[in-house]
Protein backbone atom coordinates (compact mmCIF):
# COMPACT_ATOMS: atom_id res chain seq x y z
CA UNK A 1 0.00 0.00 0.00
CA UNK A 2 2.82 2.38 0.91
CA UNK A 3 4.59 1.60 -2.37
CA UNK A 4 1.35 2.15 -4.34
CA UNK A 5 0.79 5.50 -2.64
CA UNK A 6 4.36 6.50 -3.41
CA UNK A 7 3.92 5.67 -7.09
CA UNK A 8 0.63 7.56 -7.21
CA UNK A 9 2.31 10.60 -5.65
CA UNK A 10 5.18 10.41 -8.14
CA UNK A 11 2.74 10.19 -11.07
CA UNK A 12 0.82 13.16 -9.71
CA UNK A 13 4.03 15.17 -9.40
CA UNK A 14 5.03 14.29 -12.97
CA UNK A 15 1.63 15.43 -14.22
CA UNK A 16 1.88 18.71 -12.34
CA UNK A 17 5.36 19.30 -13.76
CA UNK A 18 4.07 18.56 -17.27
CA UNK A 19 1.26 21.11 -16.80
CA UNK A 20 3.68 23.66 -15.39
CA UNK A 21 6.19 23.09 -18.18
CA UNK A 22 3.69 23.70 -20.94
CA UNK A 23 3.69 20.07 -22.12
CA UNK A 24 0.07 19.37 -21.16
CA UNK A 25 -2.99 21.58 -21.41
CA UNK A 26 -6.57 20.88 -20.33
CA UNK A 27 -9.87 21.92 -21.87
CA UNK A 28 -13.61 21.61 -21.22
CA UNK A 29 -16.10 21.79 -24.10
CA UNK A 30 -19.87 22.06 -24.31
CA UNK A 31 -20.72 21.08 -27.93
CA UNK A 32 -24.31 22.29 -27.57
CA UNK A 33 -23.44 25.99 -27.42
CA UNK A 34 -19.77 25.65 -28.43
CA UNK A 35 -18.50 26.93 -25.11
CA UNK A 36 -14.90 25.73 -24.97
CA UNK A 37 -13.00 26.57 -21.80
CA UNK A 38 -9.23 26.66 -22.23
CA UNK A 39 -7.40 26.20 -18.95
CA UNK A 40 -4.34 28.39 -18.49
CA UNK A 41 -2.26 25.24 -19.01
CA UNK A 42 -3.66 25.09 -22.58
CA UNK A 43 -2.69 28.72 -23.07
CA UNK A 44 0.82 27.83 -21.88
CA UNK A 45 0.91 24.90 -24.30
CA UNK A 46 0.29 27.09 -27.34
CA UNK A 47 2.17 30.08 -25.97
CA UNK A 48 -0.85 32.40 -25.81
CA UNK A 49 -1.14 35.32 -23.42
CA UNK A 50 -3.49 34.50 -20.52
CA UNK A 51 -7.08 35.53 -21.20
CA UNK A 52 -6.54 36.33 -24.90
CA UNK A 53 -8.15 33.23 -26.40
CA UNK A 54 -11.77 33.20 -27.53
CA UNK A 55 -13.45 30.18 -25.94
CA UNK A 56 -14.75 28.55 -29.14
CA UNK A 57 -13.80 25.40 -31.03
CA UNK A 58 -12.90 27.68 -33.96
CA UNK A 59 -10.04 29.10 -31.87
CA UNK A 60 -8.56 25.61 -31.71
CA UNK A 61 -9.22 24.76 -35.36
CA UNK A 62 -7.60 28.00 -36.60
CA UNK A 63 -4.34 26.96 -34.93
CA UNK A 64 -4.27 23.48 -36.48
CA UNK A 65 -1.96 22.87 -39.44
CA UNK A 66 -4.02 22.98 -42.69
CA UNK A 67 -3.00 19.41 -43.56
CA UNK A 68 -4.39 18.12 -40.24
CA UNK A 69 -7.71 19.98 -40.05
CA UNK A 70 -9.81 17.45 -41.97
CA UNK A 71 -8.73 14.51 -39.83
CA UNK A 72 -9.30 16.56 -36.67
CA UNK A 73 -12.87 17.43 -37.66
CA UNK A 74 -13.52 13.81 -38.66
CA UNK A 75 -12.42 12.61 -35.23
CA UNK A 76 -14.53 15.29 -33.56
CA UNK A 77 -17.60 14.29 -35.55
CA UNK A 78 -17.32 10.75 -34.19
CA UNK A 79 -18.28 12.29 -30.85
CA UNK A 80 -20.79 14.92 -31.93
CA UNK A 81 -22.47 12.97 -34.75
CA UNK A 82 -21.79 9.28 -34.06
CA UNK A 83 -22.04 9.71 -30.29
CA UNK A 84 -18.80 8.01 -29.36
CA UNK A 85 -17.54 8.56 -25.82
CA UNK A 86 -13.85 9.08 -26.58
CA UNK A 87 -12.00 11.60 -28.71
CA UNK A 88 -8.38 11.24 -29.86
CA UNK A 89 -6.57 13.40 -32.39
CA UNK A 90 -2.92 13.86 -33.31
CA UNK A 91 -2.23 17.11 -35.11
CA UNK A 92 0.20 19.98 -35.43
CA UNK A 93 -0.81 23.17 -33.70
CA UNK A 94 0.50 26.70 -34.13
CA UNK A 95 2.31 27.88 -31.01
CA UNK A 96 4.45 30.83 -30.04
CA UNK A 97 7.06 32.12 -32.50
CA UNK A 98 4.81 30.87 -35.33
CA UNK A 99 6.07 27.33 -34.94
CA UNK A 100 3.98 24.19 -35.27
CA UNK A 101 4.29 21.52 -32.59
CA UNK A 102 2.94 17.99 -32.72
CA UNK A 103 0.22 17.41 -30.14
CA UNK A 104 -2.24 14.73 -29.10
CA UNK A 105 -5.69 15.69 -27.83
CA UNK A 106 -7.67 13.16 -25.79
CA UNK A 107 -11.20 13.76 -24.54
CA UNK A 108 -14.00 11.98 -22.71
CA UNK A 109 -17.72 12.72 -22.91
CA UNK A 110 -18.96 13.15 -19.33
CA UNK A 111 -22.53 14.40 -19.89
CA UNK A 112 -25.31 13.90 -22.47
CA UNK A 113 -28.82 15.24 -22.96
CA UNK A 114 -31.99 13.14 -23.09
CA UNK A 115 -31.34 12.37 -26.76
CA UNK A 116 -27.84 11.08 -26.14
CA UNK A 117 -26.11 14.13 -27.61
CA UNK A 118 -22.92 15.15 -25.80
CA UNK A 119 -23.26 18.26 -23.67
CA UNK A 120 -19.83 18.17 -22.05
CA UNK A 121 -16.48 16.73 -22.99
CA UNK A 122 -13.31 17.25 -20.97
CA UNK A 123 -9.81 16.44 -22.04
CA UNK A 124 -6.13 17.12 -22.19
CA UNK A 125 -3.76 18.22 -24.91
CA UNK A 126 -0.24 16.81 -24.86
CA UNK A 127 2.91 18.01 -26.58
CA UNK A 128 4.26 14.94 -28.45
CA UNK A 129 6.86 16.78 -30.51
CA UNK A 130 9.75 14.84 -28.98
CA UNK A 131 8.04 11.50 -29.57
CA UNK A 132 7.36 12.46 -33.18
CA UNK A 133 10.97 13.53 -33.65
CA UNK A 134 12.19 10.23 -32.21
CA UNK A 135 9.79 8.28 -34.43
CA UNK A 136 10.93 10.22 -37.48
CA UNK A 137 14.57 9.39 -36.71
CA UNK A 138 13.66 5.71 -36.28
CA UNK A 139 11.75 5.71 -39.56
CA UNK A 140 14.68 7.33 -41.36
CA UNK A 141 17.08 4.80 -39.88
CA UNK A 142 14.81 1.91 -40.88
CA UNK A 143 14.43 3.33 -44.39
CA UNK A 144 18.21 3.59 -44.70
CA UNK A 145 18.66 0.03 -43.45
CA UNK A 146 16.08 -1.25 -45.94
CA UNK A 147 17.81 0.66 -48.76
CA UNK A 148 21.14 -0.95 -47.83
CA UNK A 149 19.52 -4.40 -47.72
CA UNK A 150 17.94 -3.86 -51.14
CA UNK A 151 21.23 -2.97 -52.86
CA UNK A 152 23.43 -5.76 -51.49
CA UNK A 153 23.75 -8.74 -53.90
CA UNK A 154 22.37 -11.31 -51.44
CA UNK A 155 18.83 -12.44 -50.66
CA UNK A 156 18.24 -11.60 -47.00
CA UNK A 157 15.29 -12.44 -44.74
CA UNK A 158 14.68 -12.81 -41.03
CA UNK A 159 12.05 -14.58 -38.94
CA UNK A 160 10.75 -14.65 -35.39
CA UNK A 161 10.80 -17.63 -33.03
CA UNK A 162 7.67 -19.05 -34.70
CA UNK A 163 9.23 -18.83 -38.19
CA UNK A 164 7.06 -15.87 -39.18
CA UNK A 165 8.82 -13.49 -41.54
CA UNK A 166 9.73 -10.16 -39.94
CA UNK A 167 11.46 -8.69 -42.96
CA UNK A 168 13.30 -9.31 -46.21
CA UNK A 169 14.93 -7.49 -49.10
CA UNK A 170 13.89 -7.21 -52.73
CA UNK A 171 16.32 -9.86 -53.96
CA UNK A 172 14.81 -12.39 -51.54
CA UNK A 173 11.41 -11.79 -53.14
CA UNK A 174 12.88 -12.14 -56.63
CA UNK A 175 15.01 -15.24 -56.08
CA UNK A 176 12.42 -17.18 -54.09
CA UNK A 177 9.59 -16.45 -56.49
CA UNK A 178 7.35 -15.03 -53.78
CA UNK A 179 4.92 -12.13 -54.02
CA UNK A 180 5.69 -8.57 -52.92
CA UNK A 181 7.23 -7.93 -49.49
CA UNK A 182 3.97 -6.79 -47.90
CA UNK A 183 2.48 -10.25 -48.54
CA UNK A 184 5.42 -12.02 -46.90
CA UNK A 185 5.74 -10.16 -43.57
CA UNK A 186 3.97 -11.94 -40.72
CA UNK A 187 3.56 -15.20 -42.62
CA UNK A 188 5.24 -18.60 -42.54
CA UNK A 189 5.89 -21.03 -45.37
CA UNK A 190 2.52 -22.64 -44.62
CA UNK A 191 0.86 -19.71 -46.36
CA UNK A 192 2.99 -19.91 -49.50
CA UNK A 193 2.32 -22.01 -52.57
CA UNK A 194 4.67 -24.88 -51.78
CA UNK A 195 4.03 -28.55 -50.98
CA UNK A 196 3.26 -29.68 -47.40
CA UNK A 197 6.47 -31.72 -47.46
CA UNK A 198 8.53 -28.64 -48.29
CA UNK A 199 6.78 -26.64 -45.59
CA UNK A 200 7.48 -29.23 -42.90
CA UNK A 201 11.11 -29.56 -43.98
CA UNK A 202 11.73 -25.80 -43.85
CA UNK A 203 9.99 -25.29 -40.51
CA UNK A 204 11.69 -28.32 -38.93
CA UNK A 205 15.03 -26.98 -40.11
CA UNK A 206 14.22 -23.55 -38.65
CA UNK A 207 13.22 -25.05 -35.29
CA UNK A 208 16.42 -27.08 -35.07
CA UNK A 209 18.57 -24.00 -35.67
CA UNK A 210 16.64 -21.82 -33.21
CA UNK A 211 16.57 -24.46 -30.46
CA UNK A 212 20.19 -25.58 -30.84
CA UNK A 213 21.67 -22.16 -31.46
CA UNK A 214 23.80 -23.71 -34.21
CA UNK A 215 23.90 -22.24 -37.73
CA UNK A 216 23.29 -24.09 -40.99
CA UNK A 217 25.91 -22.98 -43.51
CA UNK A 218 26.12 -23.17 -47.30
CA UNK A 219 23.15 -25.35 -48.10
CA UNK A 220 22.61 -25.66 -51.86
CA UNK A 221 18.99 -25.06 -52.91
CA UNK A 222 17.13 -24.99 -56.22
CA UNK A 223 14.49 -22.31 -56.64
CA UNK A 224 12.32 -20.83 -59.38
CA UNK A 225 12.58 -17.02 -59.39
CA UNK A 226 9.70 -14.60 -59.82
CA UNK A 227 10.80 -14.34 -63.48
CA UNK A 228 10.39 -18.10 -63.94
CA UNK A 229 14.14 -18.76 -64.04
CA UNK A 230 15.75 -21.79 -62.44
CA UNK A 231 18.16 -20.61 -59.72
CA UNK A 232 20.79 -22.35 -57.62
CA UNK A 233 21.25 -20.74 -54.23
CA UNK A 234 23.93 -21.07 -51.55
CA UNK A 235 21.91 -20.53 -48.37
CA UNK A 236 22.99 -20.04 -44.77
CA UNK A 237 20.73 -19.76 -41.73
CA UNK A 238 21.92 -18.46 -38.37
CA UNK A 239 20.18 -17.84 -35.02
CA UNK A 240 19.22 -14.19 -34.54
CA UNK A 241 18.69 -12.57 -31.14
CA UNK A 242 15.61 -10.35 -31.39
CA UNK A 243 14.78 -7.13 -29.55
CA UNK A 244 12.26 -8.89 -27.25
CA UNK A 245 14.85 -11.37 -26.01
CA UNK A 246 13.66 -14.31 -28.11
CA UNK A 247 15.69 -16.07 -30.77
CA UNK A 248 14.70 -15.88 -34.40
CA UNK A 249 16.45 -16.70 -37.63
CA UNK A 250 18.51 -14.82 -40.22
CA UNK A 251 18.69 -16.31 -43.71
CA UNK A 252 21.14 -15.25 -46.43
CA UNK A 253 21.13 -16.74 -49.92
CA UNK A 254 23.67 -16.16 -52.69
CA UNK A 255 22.81 -16.80 -56.32
CA UNK A 256 25.48 -19.19 -57.60
CA UNK A 257 23.65 -20.28 -60.75
CA UNK A 258 26.23 -18.93 -63.20
CA UNK A 259 29.10 -20.35 -61.14
CA UNK A 260 27.56 -23.83 -61.11
CA UNK A 261 26.79 -23.70 -64.82
CA UNK A 262 30.38 -22.69 -65.56
CA UNK A 263 31.63 -25.69 -63.59
CA UNK A 264 29.52 -28.01 -65.72
Coordinates of C-alpha atoms in Angstrom, one line a residue:
X1 CA 0.0 0.0 0.0
X2 CA 2.8 2.4 0.9
X3 CA 4.6 1.6 -2.4
X4 CA 1.4 2.1 -4.3
X5 CA 0.8 5.5 -2.6
X6 CA 4.4 6.5 -3.4
X7 CA 3.9 5.7 -7.1
X8 CA 0.6 7.6 -7.2
X9 CA 2.3 10.6 -5.7
X10 CA 5.2 10.4 -8.1
X11 CA 2.7 10.2 -11.1
X12 CA 0.8 13.2 -9.7
X13 CA 4.0 15.2 -9.4
X14 CA 5.0 14.3 -13.0
X15 CA 1.6 15.4 -14.2
X16 CA 1.9 18.7 -12.3
X17 CA 5.4 19.3 -13.8
X18 CA 4.1 18.6 -17.3
X19 CA 1.3 21.1 -16.8
X20 CA 3.7 23.7 -15.4
X21 CA 6.2 23.1 -18.2
X22 CA 3.7 23.7 -20.9
X23 CA 3.7 20.1 -22.1
X24 CA 0.1 19.4 -21.2
X25 CA -3.0 21.6 -21.4
X26 CA -6.6 20.9 -20.3
X27 CA -9.9 21.9 -21.9
X28 CA -13.6 21.6 -21.2
X29 CA -16.1 21.8 -24.1
X30 CA -19.9 22.1 -24.3
X31 CA -20.7 21.1 -27.9
X32 CA -24.3 22.3 -27.6
X33 CA -23.4 26.0 -27.4
X34 CA -19.8 25.7 -28.4
X35 CA -18.5 26.9 -25.1
X36 CA -14.9 25.7 -25.0
X37 CA -13.0 26.6 -21.8
X38 CA -9.2 26.7 -22.2
X39 CA -7.4 26.2 -18.9
X40 CA -4.3 28.4 -18.5
X41 CA -2.3 25.2 -19.0
X42 CA -3.7 25.1 -22.6
X43 CA -2.7 28.7 -23.1
X44 CA 0.8 27.8 -21.9
X45 CA 0.9 24.9 -24.3
X46 CA 0.3 27.1 -27.3
X47 CA 2.2 30.1 -26.0
X48 CA -0.8 32.4 -25.8
X49 CA -1.1 35.3 -23.4
X50 CA -3.5 34.5 -20.5
X51 CA -7.1 35.5 -21.2
X52 CA -6.5 36.3 -24.9
X53 CA -8.1 33.2 -26.4
X54 CA -11.8 33.2 -27.5
X55 CA -13.5 30.2 -25.9
X56 CA -14.8 28.6 -29.1
X57 CA -13.8 25.4 -31.0
X58 CA -12.9 27.7 -34.0
X59 CA -10.0 29.1 -31.9
X60 CA -8.6 25.6 -31.7
X61 CA -9.2 24.8 -35.4
X62 CA -7.6 28.0 -36.6
X63 CA -4.3 27.0 -34.9
X64 CA -4.3 23.5 -36.5
X65 CA -2.0 22.9 -39.4
X66 CA -4.0 23.0 -42.7
X67 CA -3.0 19.4 -43.6
X68 CA -4.4 18.1 -40.2
X69 CA -7.7 20.0 -40.1
X70 CA -9.8 17.4 -42.0
X71 CA -8.7 14.5 -39.8
X72 CA -9.3 16.6 -36.7
X73 CA -12.9 17.4 -37.7
X74 CA -13.5 13.8 -38.7
X75 CA -12.4 12.6 -35.2
X76 CA -14.5 15.3 -33.6
X77 CA -17.6 14.3 -35.6
X78 CA -17.3 10.8 -34.2
X79 CA -18.3 12.3 -30.8
X80 CA -20.8 14.9 -31.9
X81 CA -22.5 13.0 -34.7
X82 CA -21.8 9.3 -34.1
X83 CA -22.0 9.7 -30.3
X84 CA -18.8 8.0 -29.4
X85 CA -17.5 8.6 -25.8
X86 CA -13.8 9.1 -26.6
X87 CA -12.0 11.6 -28.7
X88 CA -8.4 11.2 -29.9
X89 CA -6.6 13.4 -32.4
X90 CA -2.9 13.9 -33.3
X91 CA -2.2 17.1 -35.1
X92 CA 0.2 20.0 -35.4
X93 CA -0.8 23.2 -33.7
X94 CA 0.5 26.7 -34.1
X95 CA 2.3 27.9 -31.0
X96 CA 4.5 30.8 -30.0
X97 CA 7.1 32.1 -32.5
X98 CA 4.8 30.9 -35.3
X99 CA 6.1 27.3 -34.9
X100 CA 4.0 24.2 -35.3
X101 CA 4.3 21.5 -32.6
X102 CA 2.9 18.0 -32.7
X103 CA 0.2 17.4 -30.1
X104 CA -2.2 14.7 -29.1
X105 CA -5.7 15.7 -27.8
X106 CA -7.7 13.2 -25.8
X107 CA -11.2 13.8 -24.5
X108 CA -14.0 12.0 -22.7
X109 CA -17.7 12.7 -22.9
X110 CA -19.0 13.1 -19.3
X111 CA -22.5 14.4 -19.9
X112 CA -25.3 13.9 -22.5
X113 CA -28.8 15.2 -23.0
X114 CA -32.0 13.1 -23.1
X115 CA -31.3 12.4 -26.8
X116 CA -27.8 11.1 -26.1
X117 CA -26.1 14.1 -27.6
X118 CA -22.9 15.1 -25.8
X119 CA -23.3 18.3 -23.7
X120 CA -19.8 18.2 -22.0
X121 CA -16.5 16.7 -23.0
X122 CA -13.3 17.2 -21.0
X123 CA -9.8 16.4 -22.0
X124 CA -6.1 17.1 -22.2
X125 CA -3.8 18.2 -24.9
X126 CA -0.2 16.8 -24.9
X127 CA 2.9 18.0 -26.6
X128 CA 4.3 14.9 -28.4
X129 CA 6.9 16.8 -30.5
X130 CA 9.7 14.8 -29.0
X131 CA 8.0 11.5 -29.6
X132 CA 7.4 12.5 -33.2
X133 CA 11.0 13.5 -33.7
X134 CA 12.2 10.2 -32.2
X135 CA 9.8 8.3 -34.4
X136 CA 10.9 10.2 -37.5
X137 CA 14.6 9.4 -36.7
X138 CA 13.7 5.7 -36.3
X139 CA 11.7 5.7 -39.6
X140 CA 14.7 7.3 -41.4
X141 CA 17.1 4.8 -39.9
X142 CA 14.8 1.9 -40.9
X143 CA 14.4 3.3 -44.4
X144 CA 18.2 3.6 -44.7
X145 CA 18.7 0.0 -43.5
X146 CA 16.1 -1.2 -45.9
X147 CA 17.8 0.7 -48.8
X148 CA 21.1 -1.0 -47.8
X149 CA 19.5 -4.4 -47.7
X150 CA 17.9 -3.9 -51.1
X151 CA 21.2 -3.0 -52.9
X152 CA 23.4 -5.8 -51.5
X153 CA 23.8 -8.7 -53.9
X154 CA 22.4 -11.3 -51.4
X155 CA 18.8 -12.4 -50.7
X156 CA 18.2 -11.6 -47.0
X157 CA 15.3 -12.4 -44.7
X158 CA 14.7 -12.8 -41.0
X159 CA 12.0 -14.6 -38.9
X160 CA 10.7 -14.6 -35.4
X161 CA 10.8 -17.6 -33.0
X162 CA 7.7 -19.1 -34.7
X163 CA 9.2 -18.8 -38.2
X164 CA 7.1 -15.9 -39.2
X165 CA 8.8 -13.5 -41.5
X166 CA 9.7 -10.2 -39.9
X167 CA 11.5 -8.7 -43.0
X168 CA 13.3 -9.3 -46.2
X169 CA 14.9 -7.5 -49.1
X170 CA 13.9 -7.2 -52.7
X171 CA 16.3 -9.9 -54.0
X172 CA 14.8 -12.4 -51.5
X173 CA 11.4 -11.8 -53.1
X174 CA 12.9 -12.1 -56.6
X175 CA 15.0 -15.2 -56.1
X176 CA 12.4 -17.2 -54.1
X177 CA 9.6 -16.5 -56.5
X178 CA 7.4 -15.0 -53.8
X179 CA 4.9 -12.1 -54.0
X180 CA 5.7 -8.6 -52.9
X181 CA 7.2 -7.9 -49.5
X182 CA 4.0 -6.8 -47.9
X183 CA 2.5 -10.2 -48.5
X184 CA 5.4 -12.0 -46.9
X185 CA 5.7 -10.2 -43.6
X186 CA 4.0 -11.9 -40.7
X187 CA 3.6 -15.2 -42.6
X188 CA 5.2 -18.6 -42.5
X189 CA 5.9 -21.0 -45.4
X190 CA 2.5 -22.6 -44.6
X191 CA 0.9 -19.7 -46.4
X192 CA 3.0 -19.9 -49.5
X193 CA 2.3 -22.0 -52.6
X194 CA 4.7 -24.9 -51.8
X195 CA 4.0 -28.5 -51.0
X196 CA 3.3 -29.7 -47.4
X197 CA 6.5 -31.7 -47.5
X198 CA 8.5 -28.6 -48.3
X199 CA 6.8 -26.6 -45.6
X200 CA 7.5 -29.2 -42.9
X201 CA 11.1 -29.6 -44.0
X202 CA 11.7 -25.8 -43.9
X203 CA 10.0 -25.3 -40.5
X204 CA 11.7 -28.3 -38.9
X205 CA 15.0 -27.0 -40.1
X206 CA 14.2 -23.5 -38.7
X207 CA 13.2 -25.1 -35.3
X208 CA 16.4 -27.1 -35.1
X209 CA 18.6 -24.0 -35.7
X210 CA 16.6 -21.8 -33.2
X211 CA 16.6 -24.5 -30.5
X212 CA 20.2 -25.6 -30.8
X213 CA 21.7 -22.2 -31.5
X214 CA 23.8 -23.7 -34.2
X215 CA 23.9 -22.2 -37.7
X216 CA 23.3 -24.1 -41.0
X217 CA 25.9 -23.0 -43.5
X218 CA 26.1 -23.2 -47.3
X219 CA 23.2 -25.4 -48.1
X220 CA 22.6 -25.7 -51.9
X221 CA 19.0 -25.1 -52.9
X222 CA 17.1 -25.0 -56.2
X223 CA 14.5 -22.3 -56.6
X224 CA 12.3 -20.8 -59.4
X225 CA 12.6 -17.0 -59.4
X226 CA 9.7 -14.6 -59.8
X227 CA 10.8 -14.3 -63.5
X228 CA 10.4 -18.1 -63.9
X229 CA 14.1 -18.8 -64.0
X230 CA 15.8 -21.8 -62.4
X231 CA 18.2 -20.6 -59.7
X232 CA 20.8 -22.4 -57.6
X233 CA 21.2 -20.7 -54.2
X234 CA 23.9 -21.1 -51.6
X235 CA 21.9 -20.5 -48.4
X236 CA 23.0 -20.0 -44.8
X237 CA 20.7 -19.8 -41.7
X238 CA 21.9 -18.5 -38.4
X239 CA 20.2 -17.8 -35.0
X240 CA 19.2 -14.2 -34.5
X241 CA 18.7 -12.6 -31.1
X242 CA 15.6 -10.4 -31.4
X243 CA 14.8 -7.1 -29.5
X244 CA 12.3 -8.9 -27.3
X245 CA 14.8 -11.4 -26.0
X246 CA 13.7 -14.3 -28.1
X247 CA 15.7 -16.1 -30.8
X248 CA 14.7 -15.9 -34.4
X249 CA 16.5 -16.7 -37.6
X250 CA 18.5 -14.8 -40.2
X251 CA 18.7 -16.3 -43.7
X252 CA 21.1 -15.2 -46.4
X253 CA 21.1 -16.7 -49.9
X254 CA 23.7 -16.2 -52.7
X255 CA 22.8 -16.8 -56.3
X256 CA 25.5 -19.2 -57.6
X257 CA 23.6 -20.3 -60.8
X258 CA 26.2 -18.9 -63.2
X259 CA 29.1 -20.4 -61.1
X260 CA 27.6 -23.8 -61.1
X261 CA 26.8 -23.7 -64.8
X262 CA 30.4 -22.7 -65.6
X263 CA 31.6 -25.7 -63.6
X264 CA 29.5 -28.0 -65.7

